[in-house]
Short mmCIF file of C-alpha atoms and ligand atoms in Angstrom, two decimals:
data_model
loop_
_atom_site.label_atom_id
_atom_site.label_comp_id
_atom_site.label_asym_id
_atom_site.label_seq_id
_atom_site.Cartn_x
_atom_site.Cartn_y
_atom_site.Cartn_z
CA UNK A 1 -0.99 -65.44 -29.78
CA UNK A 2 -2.72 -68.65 -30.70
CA UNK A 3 -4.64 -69.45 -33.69
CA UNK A 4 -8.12 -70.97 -33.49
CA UNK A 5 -9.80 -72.91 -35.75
CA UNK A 6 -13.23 -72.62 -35.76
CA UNK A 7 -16.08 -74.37 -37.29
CA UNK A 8 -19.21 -72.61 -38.36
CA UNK A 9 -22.66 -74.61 -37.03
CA UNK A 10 -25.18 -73.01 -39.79
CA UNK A 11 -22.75 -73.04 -42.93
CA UNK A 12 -20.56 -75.47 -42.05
CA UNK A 13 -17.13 -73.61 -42.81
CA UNK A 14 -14.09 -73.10 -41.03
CA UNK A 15 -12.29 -70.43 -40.52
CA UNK A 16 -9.19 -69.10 -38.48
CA UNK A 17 -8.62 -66.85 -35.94
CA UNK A 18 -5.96 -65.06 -33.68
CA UNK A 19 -7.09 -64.74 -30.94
CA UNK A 20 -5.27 -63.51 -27.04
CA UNK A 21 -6.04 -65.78 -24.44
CA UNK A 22 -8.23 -62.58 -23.03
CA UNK A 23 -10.44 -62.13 -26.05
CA UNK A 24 -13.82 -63.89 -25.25
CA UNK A 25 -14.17 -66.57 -27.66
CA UNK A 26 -18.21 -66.61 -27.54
CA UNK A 27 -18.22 -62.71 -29.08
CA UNK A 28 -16.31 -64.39 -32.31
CA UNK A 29 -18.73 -64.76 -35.34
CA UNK A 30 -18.28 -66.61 -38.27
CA UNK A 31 -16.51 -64.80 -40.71
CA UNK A 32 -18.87 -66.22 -44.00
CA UNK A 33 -22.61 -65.29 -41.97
CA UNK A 34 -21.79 -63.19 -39.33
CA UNK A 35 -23.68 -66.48 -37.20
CA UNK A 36 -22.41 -66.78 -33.53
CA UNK A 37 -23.40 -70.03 -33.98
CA UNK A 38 -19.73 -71.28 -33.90
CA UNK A 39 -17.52 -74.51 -32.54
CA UNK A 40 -13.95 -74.36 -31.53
CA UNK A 41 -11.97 -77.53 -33.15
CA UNK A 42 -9.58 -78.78 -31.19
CA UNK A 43 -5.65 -78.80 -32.25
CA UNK A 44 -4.12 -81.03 -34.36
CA UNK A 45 -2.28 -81.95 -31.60
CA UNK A 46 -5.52 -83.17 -29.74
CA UNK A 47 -5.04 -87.17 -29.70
CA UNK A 48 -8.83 -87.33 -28.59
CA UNK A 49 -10.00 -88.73 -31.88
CA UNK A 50 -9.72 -92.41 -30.62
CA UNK A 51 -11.07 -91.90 -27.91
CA UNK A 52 -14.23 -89.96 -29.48
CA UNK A 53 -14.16 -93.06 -32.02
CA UNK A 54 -14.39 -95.35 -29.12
CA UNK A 55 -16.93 -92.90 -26.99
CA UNK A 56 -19.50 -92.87 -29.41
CA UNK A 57 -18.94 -96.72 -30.56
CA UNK A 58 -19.86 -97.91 -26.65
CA UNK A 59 -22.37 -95.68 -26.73
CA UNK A 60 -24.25 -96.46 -29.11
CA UNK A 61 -22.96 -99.96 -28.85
CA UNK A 62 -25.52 -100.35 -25.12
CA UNK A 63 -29.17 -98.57 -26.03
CA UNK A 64 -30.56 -100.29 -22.45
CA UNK A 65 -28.54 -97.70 -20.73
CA UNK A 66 -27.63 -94.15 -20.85
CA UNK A 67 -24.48 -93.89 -18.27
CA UNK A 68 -22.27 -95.01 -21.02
CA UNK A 69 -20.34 -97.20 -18.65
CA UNK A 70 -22.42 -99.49 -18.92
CA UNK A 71 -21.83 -101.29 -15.50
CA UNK A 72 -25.10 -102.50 -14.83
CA UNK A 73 -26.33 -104.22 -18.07
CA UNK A 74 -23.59 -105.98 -18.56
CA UNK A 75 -22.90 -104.92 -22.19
ZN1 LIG B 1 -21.16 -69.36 -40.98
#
């Protein structure tokens, strides 16, 4: 079964879990608050930093548009 790392919203911890690909990932609460208020992190094997780096760079990079593209400003 695969281990999850989660991260809690309200306290800000993180915490493992073993979870089966069955088990509903929304019931899991965080083990220091009991909040539901919980994010899944992605593996370390997740190569989507750079591209998060360079999602949030362009788009905050072009403020006359919200598509992100950014196709018809010409940023
Ligand atoms: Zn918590």
């Amino acid at each position: 079964m695969p281990i999850y790392e989660f991260i809690c919203i309200d306290c800000q911890k993180c915490f493992d879990k073993l979870c089966s690909l069955k088990d509903d990932l929304s019931q899991i609460k965080c083990e220091f608050c009991s909040s539901r208020n919980i994010k899944k992190k992605m593996s370390a094997f997740a190569t989507s930093r750079d591209e998060n780096d360079h999602d949030s760079h362009s788009g905050s990079s072009c403020s006359s548009c919200s598509s992100g593209s950014c196709s018809t400003c010409g940023h």
